[in-house]
Amino acid sequence: MELIVEVKSDSTQRSLARLLEMPLGLDVWETKADRIVLRAEEAAVDRIAKMGYQVRQIIQAETHVAMFAEASALSAFHSAASLADDMRNLAESHPEIAELK
């Protein structure tokens, strides 16, 4: 299972920068001086905790993705067809600033 977690360290022996250099298969979403937010397999998260880092689970990755995979959420994004239509309409209504090639 993949998790999205926040990782902190209260020790100079366990720097967050060092954690980023380790081959743990982390998908790093955010880095700040005092924390990292990442997505990783549960085994990697357990390993990070055993190394002495403070780990707080935010959400399961599957749950996070499911929140945005609904049709209502997806309708807010352009499809290739809708983007092409928008560009065609722009070129037709403002030929002085846009043209299709």
PDB file of N, CA and C in Angstrom:
ATOM      1  N   MET A   1       0.842  -1.167   0.000  1.00  0.00           N
ATOM      2  CA  MET A   1       0.000   0.000   0.000  1.00  0.00           C
ATOM      3  C   MET A   1       0.893   1.237   0.000  1.00  0.00           C
ATOM      4  N   GLU A   2       0.530   2.224  -0.811  1.00  0.00           N
ATOM      5  CA  GLU A   2       1.265   3.473  -0.839  1.00  0.00           C
ATOM      6  C   GLU A   2       0.625   4.475   0.107  1.00  0.00           C
ATOM      7  N   LEU A   3       1.483   5.248   0.775  1.00  0.00           N
ATOM      8  CA  LEU A   3       1.023   6.246   1.725  1.00  0.00           C
ATOM      9  C   LEU A   3       1.585   7.606   1.358  1.00  0.00           C
ATOM     10  N   ILE A   4       0.862   8.637   1.727  1.00  0.00           N
ATOM     11  CA  ILE A   4       1.366   9.998   1.644  1.00  0.00           C
ATOM     12  C   ILE A   4       1.641  10.405   3.086  1.00  0.00           C
ATOM     13  N   VAL A   5       2.888  10.794   3.347  1.00  0.00           N
ATOM     14  CA  VAL A   5       3.307  11.074   4.712  1.00  0.00           C
ATOM     15  C   VAL A   5       4.099  12.375   4.800  1.00  0.00           C
ATOM     16  N   GLU A   6       4.130  12.901   6.012  1.00  0.00           N
ATOM     17  CA  GLU A   6       4.993  14.028   6.343  1.00  0.00           C
ATOM     18  C   GLU A   6       6.137  13.472   7.175  1.00  0.00           C
ATOM     19  N   VAL A   7       7.361  13.857   6.839  1.00  0.00           N
ATOM     20  CA  VAL A   7       8.536  13.380   7.554  1.00  0.00           C
ATOM     21  C   VAL A   7       9.267  14.578   8.145  1.00  0.00           C
ATOM     22  N   LYS A   8       9.604  14.467   9.435  1.00  0.00           N
ATOM     23  CA  LYS A   8      10.366  15.508  10.133  1.00  0.00           C
ATOM     24  C   LYS A   8      11.532  14.855  10.857  1.00  0.00           C
ATOM     25  N   SER A   9      12.482  15.683  11.244  1.00  0.00           N
ATOM     26  CA  SER A   9      13.610  15.200  12.022  1.00  0.00           C
ATOM     27  C   SER A   9      13.952  16.228  13.081  1.00  0.00           C
ATOM     28  N   ASP A  10      14.203  15.744  14.289  1.00  0.00           N
ATOM     29  CA  ASP A  10      14.602  16.647  15.365  1.00  0.00           C
ATOM     30  C   ASP A  10      16.077  16.467  15.716  1.00  0.00           C
ATOM     31  N   SER A  11      16.826  15.850  14.822  1.00  0.00           N
ATOM     32  CA  SER A  11      18.229  15.565  15.079  1.00  0.00           C
ATOM     33  C   SER A  11      19.085  15.941  13.876  1.00  0.00           C
ATOM     34  N   THR A  12      20.231  16.552  14.149  1.00  0.00           N
ATOM     35  CA  THR A  12      21.158  16.865  13.057  1.00  0.00           C
ATOM     36  C   THR A  12      21.793  15.594  12.505  1.00  0.00           C
ATOM     37  N   GLN A  13      21.718  14.503  13.263  1.00  0.00           N
ATOM     38  CA  GLN A  13      22.234  13.219  12.804  1.00  0.00           C
ATOM     39  C   GLN A  13      21.357  12.633  11.691  1.00  0.00           C
ATOM     40  N   ARG A  14      20.101  13.046  11.665  1.00  0.00           N
ATOM     41  CA  ARG A  14      19.146  12.551  10.669  1.00  0.00           C
ATOM     42  C   ARG A  14      18.617  13.736   9.862  1.00  0.00           C
ATOM     43  N   SER A  15      19.436  14.256   8.977  1.00  0.00           N
ATOM     44  CA  SER A  15      18.996  15.401   8.188  1.00  0.00           C
ATOM     45  C   SER A  15      18.006  14.963   7.123  1.00  0.00           C
ATOM     46  N   LEU A  16      17.081  15.844   6.820  1.00  0.00           N
ATOM     47  CA  LEU A  16      16.096  15.555   5.778  1.00  0.00           C
ATOM     48  C   LEU A  16      16.775  15.476   4.407  1.00  0.00           C
ATOM     49  N   ALA A  17      17.779  16.290   4.195  1.00  0.00           N
ATOM     50  CA  ALA A  17      18.503  16.264   2.919  1.00  0.00           C
ATOM     51  C   ALA A  17      19.140  14.888   2.697  1.00  0.00           C
ATOM     52  N   ARG A  18      19.665  14.293   3.746  1.00  0.00           N
ATOM     53  CA  ARG A  18      20.273  12.961   3.633  1.00  0.00           C
ATOM     54  C   ARG A  18      19.239  11.919   3.229  1.00  0.00           C
ATOM     55  N   LEU A  19      18.058  12.060   3.778  1.00  0.00           N
ATOM     56  CA  LEU A  19      16.972  11.135   3.449  1.00  0.00           C
ATOM     57  C   LEU A  19      16.664  11.168   1.951  1.00  0.00           C
ATOM     58  N   LEU A  20      16.723  12.352   1.356  1.00  0.00           N
ATOM     59  CA  LEU A  20      16.424  12.489  -0.071  1.00  0.00           C
ATOM     60  C   LEU A  20      17.458  11.809  -0.960  1.00  0.00           C
ATOM     61  N   GLU A  21      18.640  11.588  -0.441  1.00  0.00           N
ATOM     62  CA  GLU A  21      19.706  10.972  -1.228  1.00  0.00           C
ATOM     63  C   GLU A  21      19.670   9.446  -1.191  1.00  0.00           C
ATOM     64  N   MET A  22      18.866   8.890  -0.293  1.00  0.00           N
ATOM     65  CA  MET A  22      18.808   7.436  -0.137  1.00  0.00           C
ATOM     66  C   MET A  22      17.917   6.798  -1.202  1.00  0.00           C
ATOM     67  N   PRO A  23      18.299   5.634  -1.710  1.00  0.00           N
ATOM     68  CA  PRO A  23      17.503   4.955  -2.741  1.00  0.00           C
ATOM     69  C   PRO A  23      16.319   4.192  -2.134  1.00  0.00           C
ATOM     70  N   LEU A  24      15.306   4.952  -1.720  1.00  0.00           N
ATOM     71  CA  LEU A  24      14.145   4.342  -1.081  1.00  0.00           C
ATOM     72  C   LEU A  24      12.908   4.320  -1.981  1.00  0.00           C
ATOM     73  N   GLY A  25      13.031   4.841  -3.175  1.00  0.00           N
ATOM     74  CA  GLY A  25      11.886   4.873  -4.087  1.00  0.00           C
ATOM     75  C   GLY A  25      10.825   5.867  -3.670  1.00  0.00           C
ATOM     76  N   LEU A  26      11.253   7.009  -3.143  1.00  0.00           N
ATOM     77  CA  LEU A  26      10.315   8.018  -2.656  1.00  0.00           C
ATOM     78  C   LEU A  26       9.840   8.924  -3.785  1.00  0.00           C
ATOM     79  N   ASP A  27       8.586   9.281  -3.749  1.00  0.00           N
ATOM     80  CA  ASP A  27       8.018  10.276  -4.656  1.00  0.00           C
ATOM     81  C   ASP A  27       7.842  11.537  -3.815  1.00  0.00           C
ATOM     82  N   VAL A  28       8.803  12.449  -3.901  1.00  0.00           N
ATOM     83  CA  VAL A  28       8.821  13.635  -3.047  1.00  0.00           C
ATOM     84  C   VAL A  28       7.901  14.695  -3.630  1.00  0.00           C
ATOM     85  N   TRP A  29       6.950  15.143  -2.811  1.00  0.00           N
ATOM     86  CA  TRP A  29       5.971  16.141  -3.242  1.00  0.00           C
ATOM     87  C   TRP A  29       6.337  17.535  -2.784  1.00  0.00           C
ATOM     88  N   GLU A  30       6.962  17.641  -1.627  1.00  0.00           N
ATOM     89  CA  GLU A  30       7.276  18.966  -1.076  1.00  0.00           C
ATOM     90  C   GLU A  30       8.472  18.838  -0.149  1.00  0.00           C
ATOM     91  N   THR A  31       9.405  19.774  -0.266  1.00  0.00           N
ATOM     92  CA  THR A  31      10.518  19.825   0.671  1.00  0.00           C
ATOM     93  C   THR A  31      10.584  21.218   1.272  1.00  0.00           C
ATOM     94  N   LYS A  32      10.706  21.258   2.560  1.00  0.00           N
ATOM     95  CA  LYS A  32      10.886  22.506   3.311  1.00  0.00           C
ATOM     96  C   LYS A  32      12.046  22.250   4.272  1.00  0.00           C
ATOM     97  N   ALA A  33      12.530  23.292   4.906  1.00  0.00           N
ATOM     98  CA  ALA A  33      13.646  23.140   5.833  1.00  0.00           C
ATOM     99  C   ALA A  33      13.297  22.204   6.989  1.00  0.00           C
ATOM    100  N   ASP A  34      12.022  22.206   7.396  1.00  0.00           N
ATOM    101  CA  ASP A  34      11.646  21.435   8.578  1.00  0.00           C
ATOM    102  C   ASP A  34      10.824  20.189   8.296  1.00  0.00           C
ATOM    103  N   ARG A  35      10.493  19.928   7.019  1.00  0.00           N
ATOM    104  CA  ARG A  35       9.679  18.749   6.728  1.00  0.00           C
ATOM    105  C   ARG A  35       9.734  18.381   5.254  1.00  0.00           C
ATOM    106  N   ILE A  36       9.354  17.140   4.991  1.00  0.00           N
ATOM    107  CA  ILE A  36       9.210  16.639   3.629  1.00  0.00           C
ATOM    108  C   ILE A  36       7.850  15.949   3.551  1.00  0.00           C
ATOM    109  N   VAL A  37       7.137  16.168   2.457  1.00  0.00           N
ATOM    110  CA  VAL A  37       5.909  15.424   2.195  1.00  0.00           C
ATOM    111  C   VAL A  37       6.214  14.530   0.996  1.00  0.00           C
ATOM    112  N   LEU A  38       5.902  13.241   1.160  1.00  0.00           N
ATOM    113  CA  LEU A  38       6.240  12.295   0.100  1.00  0.00           C
ATOM    114  C   LEU A  38       5.225  11.174   0.025  1.00  0.00           C
ATOM    115  N   ARG A  39       5.287  10.471  -1.111  1.00  0.00           N
ATOM    116  CA  ARG A  39       4.486   9.260  -1.312  1.00  0.00           C
ATOM    117  C   ARG A  39       5.465   8.108  -1.411  1.00  0.00           C
ATOM    118  N   ALA A  40       5.154   7.034  -0.686  1.00  0.00           N
ATOM    119  CA  ALA A  40       6.046   5.877  -0.693  1.00  0.00           C
ATOM    120  C   ALA A  40       5.284   4.629  -0.300  1.00  0.00           C
ATOM    121  N   GLU A  41       5.862   3.494  -0.634  1.00  0.00           N
ATOM    122  CA  GLU A  41       5.313   2.217  -0.201  1.00  0.00           C
ATOM    123  C   GLU A  41       5.403   2.136   1.321  1.00  0.00           C
ATOM    124  N   GLU A  42       4.482   1.412   1.906  1.00  0.00           N
ATOM    125  CA  GLU A  42       4.426   1.278   3.358  1.00  0.00           C
ATOM    126  C   GLU A  42       5.749   0.763   3.937  1.00  0.00           C
ATOM    127  N   ALA A  43       6.408  -0.150   3.236  1.00  0.00           N
ATOM    128  CA  ALA A  43       7.685  -0.685   3.714  1.00  0.00           C
ATOM    129  C   ALA A  43       8.747   0.412   3.795  1.00  0.00           C
ATOM    130  N   ALA A  44       8.784   1.298   2.815  1.00  0.00           N
ATOM    131  CA  ALA A  44       9.751   2.398   2.839  1.00  0.00           C
ATOM    132  C   ALA A  44       9.430   3.371   3.973  1.00  0.00           C
ATOM    133  N   VAL A  45       8.138   3.629   4.202  1.00  0.00           N
ATOM    134  CA  VAL A  45       7.731   4.512   5.301  1.00  0.00           C
ATOM    135  C   VAL A  45       8.138   3.899   6.637  1.00  0.00           C
ATOM    136  N   ASP A  46       7.943   2.596   6.793  1.00  0.00           N
ATOM    137  CA  ASP A  46       8.362   1.909   8.021  1.00  0.00           C
ATOM    138  C   ASP A  46       9.875   2.012   8.211  1.00  0.00           C
ATOM    139  N   ARG A  47      10.610   1.864   7.137  1.00  0.00           N
ATOM    140  CA  ARG A  47      12.075   1.965   7.217  1.00  0.00           C
ATOM    141  C   ARG A  47      12.505   3.361   7.647  1.00  0.00           C
ATOM    142  N   ILE A  48      11.855   4.376   7.107  1.00  0.00           N
ATOM    143  CA  ILE A  48      12.169   5.760   7.477  1.00  0.00           C
ATOM    144  C   ILE A  48      11.914   5.977   8.971  1.00  0.00           C
ATOM    145  N   ALA A  49      10.803   5.459   9.469  1.00  0.00           N
ATOM    146  CA  ALA A  49      10.483   5.589  10.895  1.00  0.00           C
ATOM    147  C   ALA A  49      11.515   4.857  11.753  1.00  0.00           C
ATOM    148  N   LYS A  50      11.939   3.671  11.323  1.00  0.00           N
ATOM    149  CA  LYS A  50      12.932   2.906  12.080  1.00  0.00           C
ATOM    150  C   LYS A  50      14.293   3.590  12.088  1.00  0.00           C
ATOM    151  N   MET A  51      14.550   4.441  11.095  1.00  0.00           N
ATOM    152  CA  MET A  51      15.801   5.197  11.040  1.00  0.00           C
ATOM    153  C   MET A  51      15.765   6.378  12.013  1.00  0.00           C
ATOM    154  N   GLY A  52      14.635   6.617  12.634  1.00  0.00           N
ATOM    155  CA  GLY A  52      14.541   7.671  13.644  1.00  0.00           C
ATOM    156  C   GLY A  52      13.847   8.943  13.202  1.00  0.00           C
ATOM    157  N   TYR A  53      13.340   8.962  11.985  1.00  0.00           N
ATOM    158  CA  TYR A  53      12.607  10.138  11.519  1.00  0.00           C
ATOM    159  C   TYR A  53      11.193  10.109  12.085  1.00  0.00           C
ATOM    160  N   GLN A  54      10.627  11.275  12.263  1.00  0.00           N
ATOM    161  CA  GLN A  54       9.236  11.379  12.713  1.00  0.00           C
ATOM    162  C   GLN A  54       8.348  11.310  11.475  1.00  0.00           C
ATOM    163  N   VAL A  55       7.447  10.349  11.440  1.00  0.00           N
ATOM    164  CA  VAL A  55       6.591  10.129  10.275  1.00  0.00           C
ATOM    165  C   VAL A  55       5.139  10.257  10.704  1.00  0.00           C
ATOM    166  N   ARG A  56       4.399  11.072   9.959  1.00  0.00           N
ATOM    167  CA  ARG A  56       2.964  11.232  10.209  1.00  0.00           C
ATOM    168  C   ARG A  56       2.224  10.947   8.912  1.00  0.00           C
ATOM    169  N   GLN A  57       1.371   9.926   8.945  1.00  0.00           N
ATOM    170  CA  GLN A  57       0.599   9.593   7.754  1.00  0.00           C
ATOM    171  C   GLN A  57      -0.453  10.674   7.519  1.00  0.00           C
ATOM    172  N   ILE A  58      -0.520  11.141   6.289  1.00  0.00           N
ATOM    173  CA  ILE A  58      -1.527  12.127   5.905  1.00  0.00           C
ATOM    174  C   ILE A  58      -2.749  11.415   5.342  1.00  0.00           C
ATOM    175  N   ILE A  59      -2.508  10.505   4.379  1.00  0.00           N
ATOM    176  CA  ILE A  59      -3.610   9.787   3.740  1.00  0.00           C
ATOM    177  C   ILE A  59      -3.027   8.638   2.925  1.00  0.00           C
ATOM    178  N   GLN A  60      -3.830   7.621   2.656  1.00  0.00           N
ATOM    179  CA  GLN A  60      -3.405   6.572   1.734  1.00  0.00           C
ATOM    180  C   GLN A  60      -3.439   7.152   0.328  1.00  0.00           C
ATOM    181  N   ALA A  61      -2.450   6.819  -0.478  1.00  0.00           N
ATOM    182  CA  ALA A  61      -2.355   7.368  -1.834  1.00  0.00           C
ATOM    183  C   ALA A  61      -3.595   7.021  -2.660  1.00  0.00           C
ATOM    184  N   GLU A  62      -4.101   5.805  -2.513  1.00  0.00           N
ATOM    185  CA  GLU A  62      -5.283   5.378  -3.283  1.00  0.00           C
ATOM    186  C   GLU A  62      -6.497   6.251  -2.935  1.00  0.00           C
ATOM    187  N   THR A  63      -6.671   6.556  -1.674  1.00  0.00           N
ATOM    188  CA  THR A  63      -7.785   7.409  -1.242  1.00  0.00           C
ATOM    189  C   THR A  63      -7.626   8.811  -1.804  1.00  0.00           C
ATOM    190  N   HIS A  64      -6.393   9.314  -1.780  1.00  0.00           N
ATOM    191  CA  HIS A  64      -6.121  10.659  -2.296  1.00  0.00           C
ATOM    192  C   HIS A  64      -6.450  10.749  -3.792  1.00  0.00           C
ATOM    193  N   VAL A  65      -6.016   9.767  -4.552  1.00  0.00           N
ATOM    194  CA  VAL A  65      -6.286   9.754  -5.990  1.00  0.00           C
ATOM    195  C   VAL A  65      -7.784   9.621  -6.247  1.00  0.00           C
ATOM    196  N   ALA A  66      -8.471   8.779  -5.488  1.00  0.00           N
ATOM    197  CA  ALA A  66      -9.904   8.568  -5.681  1.00  0.00           C
ATOM    198  C   ALA A  66     -10.701   9.857  -5.459  1.00  0.00           C
ATOM    199  N   MET A  67     -10.215  10.711  -4.576  1.00  0.00           N
ATOM    200  CA  MET A  67     -10.912  11.975  -4.310  1.00  0.00           C
ATOM    201  C   MET A  67     -10.972  12.850  -5.557  1.00  0.00           C
ATOM    202  N   PHE A  68      -9.970  12.709  -6.429  1.00  0.00           N
ATOM    203  CA  PHE A  68      -9.890  13.562  -7.606  1.00  0.00           C
ATOM    204  C   PHE A  68     -10.242  12.838  -8.901  1.00  0.00           C
ATOM    205  N   ALA A  69     -10.590  11.569  -8.823  1.00  0.00           N
ATOM    206  CA  ALA A  69     -10.877  10.792 -10.020  1.00  0.00           C
ATOM    207  C   ALA A  69     -12.358  10.784 -10.375  1.00  0.00           C
ATOM    208  N   GLU A  70     -13.157  11.556  -9.684  1.00  0.00           N
ATOM    209  CA  GLU A  70     -14.580  11.619  -9.985  1.00  0.00           C
ATOM    210  C   GLU A  70     -14.815  12.487 -11.218  1.00  0.00           C
ATOM    211  N   ALA A  71     -15.884  12.231 -11.910  1.00  0.00           N
ATOM    212  CA  ALA A  71     -16.191  12.966 -13.144  1.00  0.00           C
ATOM    213  C   ALA A  71     -16.289  14.462 -12.896  1.00  0.00           C
ATOM    214  N   SER A  72     -16.857  14.871 -11.769  1.00  0.00           N
ATOM    215  CA  SER A  72     -17.001  16.305 -11.500  1.00  0.00           C
ATOM    216  C   SER A  72     -15.640  16.978 -11.359  1.00  0.00           C
ATOM    217  N   ALA A  73     -14.680  16.290 -10.770  1.00  0.00           N
ATOM    218  CA  ALA A  73     -13.343  16.861 -10.631  1.00  0.00           C
ATOM    219  C   ALA A  73     -12.619  16.872 -11.974  1.00  0.00           C
ATOM    220  N   LEU A  74     -12.775  15.812 -12.739  1.00  0.00           N
ATOM    221  CA  LEU A  74     -12.106  15.724 -14.037  1.00  0.00           C
ATOM    222  C   LEU A  74     -12.658  16.729 -15.032  1.00  0.00           C
ATOM    223  N   SER A  75     -13.910  17.141 -14.876  1.00  0.00           N
ATOM    224  CA  SER A  75     -14.506  18.094 -15.812  1.00  0.00           C
ATOM    225  C   SER A  75     -13.847  19.464 -15.742  1.00  0.00           C
ATOM    226  N   ALA A  76     -13.103  19.734 -14.686  1.00  0.00           N
ATOM    227  CA  ALA A  76     -12.418  21.018 -14.555  1.00  0.00           C
ATOM    228  C   ALA A  76     -11.165  21.088 -15.427  1.00  0.00           C
ATOM    229  N   PHE A  77     -10.719  19.950 -15.972  1.00  0.00           N
ATOM    230  CA  PHE A  77      -9.517  19.915 -16.781  1.00  0.00           C
ATOM    231  C   PHE A  77      -9.872  19.883 -18.263  1.00  0.00           C
ATOM    232  N   HIS A  78      -8.995  20.443 -19.066  1.00  0.00           N
ATOM    233  CA  HIS A  78      -9.175  20.408 -20.518  1.00  0.00           C
ATOM    234  C   HIS A  78      -8.839  19.026 -21.049  1.00  0.00           C
ATOM    235  N   SER A  79      -9.592  18.616 -22.041  1.00  0.00           N
ATOM    236  CA  SER A  79      -9.191  17.443 -22.818  1.00  0.00           C
ATOM    237  C   SER A  79      -8.443  17.981 -24.030  1.00  0.00           C
ATOM    238  N   ALA A  80      -7.823  17.103 -24.772  1.00  0.00           N
ATOM    239  CA  ALA A  80      -7.132  17.537 -25.992  1.00  0.00           C
ATOM    240  C   ALA A  80      -8.129  18.159 -26.966  1.00  0.00           C
ATOM    241  N   ALA A  81      -9.318  17.579 -27.054  1.00  0.00           N
ATOM    242  CA  ALA A  81     -10.339  18.101 -27.973  1.00  0.00           C
ATOM    243  C   ALA A  81     -10.832  19.477 -27.532  1.00  0.00           C
ATOM    244  N   SER A  82     -11.083  19.650 -26.224  1.00  0.00           N
ATOM    245  CA  SER A  82     -11.592  20.948 -25.771  1.00  0.00           C
ATOM    246  C   SER A  82     -10.518  22.028 -25.900  1.00  0.00           C
ATOM    247  N   LEU A  83      -9.269  21.666 -25.693  1.00  0.00           N
ATOM    248  CA  LEU A  83      -8.185  22.632 -25.865  1.00  0.00           C
ATOM    249  C   LEU A  83      -8.056  23.032 -27.331  1.00  0.00           C
ATOM    250  N   ALA A  84      -8.156  22.076 -28.236  1.00  0.00           N
ATOM    251  CA  ALA A  84      -8.098  22.386 -29.670  1.00  0.00           C
ATOM    252  C   ALA A  84      -9.268  23.290 -30.066  1.00  0.00           C
ATOM    253  N   ASP A  85     -10.457  23.016 -29.551  1.00  0.00           N
ATOM    254  CA  ASP A  85     -11.622  23.873 -29.832  1.00  0.00           C
ATOM    255  C   ASP A  85     -11.402  25.286 -29.315  1.00  0.00           C
ATOM    256  N   ASP A  86     -10.883  25.410 -28.101  1.00  0.00           N
ATOM    257  CA  ASP A  86     -10.622  26.729 -27.526  1.00  0.00           C
ATOM    258  C   ASP A  86      -9.609  27.505 -28.356  1.00  0.00           C
ATOM    259  N   MET A  87      -8.573  26.844 -28.805  1.00  0.00           N
ATOM    260  CA  MET A  87      -7.554  27.518 -29.626  1.00  0.00           C
ATOM    261  C   MET A  87      -8.125  27.933 -30.980  1.00  0.00           C
ATOM    262  N   ARG A  88      -8.964  27.069 -31.563  1.00  0.00           N
ATOM    263  CA  ARG A  88      -9.602  27.408 -32.833  1.00  0.00           C
ATOM    264  C   ARG A  88     -10.520  28.621 -32.660  1.00  0.00           C
ATOM    265  N   ASN A  89     -11.300  28.644 -31.588  1.00  0.00           N
ATOM    266  CA  ASN A  89     -12.181  29.780 -31.313  1.00  0.00           C
ATOM    267  C   ASN A  89     -11.383  31.060 -31.084  1.00  0.00           C
ATOM    268  N   LEU A  90     -10.260  30.956 -30.395  1.00  0.00           N
ATOM    269  CA  LEU A  90      -9.414  32.128 -30.173  1.00  0.00           C
ATOM    270  C   LEU A  90      -8.891  32.676 -31.488  1.00  0.00           C
ATOM    271  N   ALA A  91      -8.403  31.788 -32.349  1.00  0.00           N
ATOM    272  CA  ALA A  91      -7.867  32.224 -33.637  1.00  0.00           C
ATOM    273  C   ALA A  91      -8.946  32.853 -34.507  1.00  0.00           C
ATOM    274  N   GLU A  92     -10.168  32.328 -34.455  1.00  0.00           N
ATOM    275  CA  GLU A  92     -11.264  32.876 -35.247  1.00  0.00           C
ATOM    276  C   GLU A  92     -11.743  34.222 -34.710  1.00  0.00           C
ATOM    277  N   SER A  93     -11.797  34.358 -33.407  1.00  0.00           N
ATOM    278  CA  SER A  93     -12.336  35.593 -32.839  1.00  0.00           C
ATOM    279  C   SER A  93     -11.285  36.693 -32.691  1.00  0.00           C
ATOM    280  N   HIS A  94      -9.996  36.339 -32.703  1.00  0.00           N
ATOM    281  CA  HIS A  94      -8.933  37.335 -32.573  1.00  0.00           C
ATOM    282  C   HIS A  94      -7.794  37.028 -33.543  1.00  0.00           C
ATOM    283  N   PRO A  95      -8.044  37.145 -34.838  1.00  0.00           N
ATOM    284  CA  PRO A  95      -7.006  36.805 -35.814  1.00  0.00           C
ATOM    285  C   PRO A  95      -5.785  37.716 -35.744  1.00  0.00           C
ATOM    286  N   GLU A  96      -5.934  38.879 -35.099  1.00  0.00           N
ATOM    287  CA  GLU A  96      -4.793  39.784 -34.981  1.00  0.00           C
ATOM    288  C   GLU A  96      -3.749  39.305 -33.965  1.00  0.00           C
ATOM    289  N   ILE A  97      -4.131  38.401 -33.068  1.00  0.00           N
ATOM    290  CA  ILE A  97      -3.169  37.917 -32.071  1.00  0.00           C
ATOM    291  C   ILE A  97      -2.954  36.402 -32.108  1.00  0.00           C
ATOM    292  N   ALA A  98      -3.780  35.679 -32.845  1.00  0.00           N
ATOM    293  CA  ALA A  98      -3.630  34.220 -32.864  1.00  0.00           C
ATOM    294  C   ALA A  98      -3.943  33.672 -34.251  1.00  0.00           C
ATOM    295  N   GLU A  99      -3.186  32.646 -34.635  1.00  0.00           N
ATOM    296  CA  GLU A  99      -3.471  31.943 -35.875  1.00  0.00           C
ATOM    297  C   GLU A  99      -3.121  30.473 -35.704  1.00  0.00           C
ATOM    298  N   LEU A 100      -3.818  29.644 -36.428  1.00  0.00           N
ATOM    299  CA  LEU A 100      -3.565  28.206 -36.389  1.00  0.00           C
ATOM    300  C   LEU A 100      -2.647  27.843 -37.533  1.00  0.00           C
ATOM    301  N   LYS A 101      -1.749  26.948 -37.297  1.00  0.00           N
ATOM    302  CA  LYS A 101      -0.840  26.502 -38.364  1.00  0.00           C
ATOM    303  C   LYS A 101      -0.981  25.023 -38.550  1.00  0.00           C
TER     304      LYS A 101
END
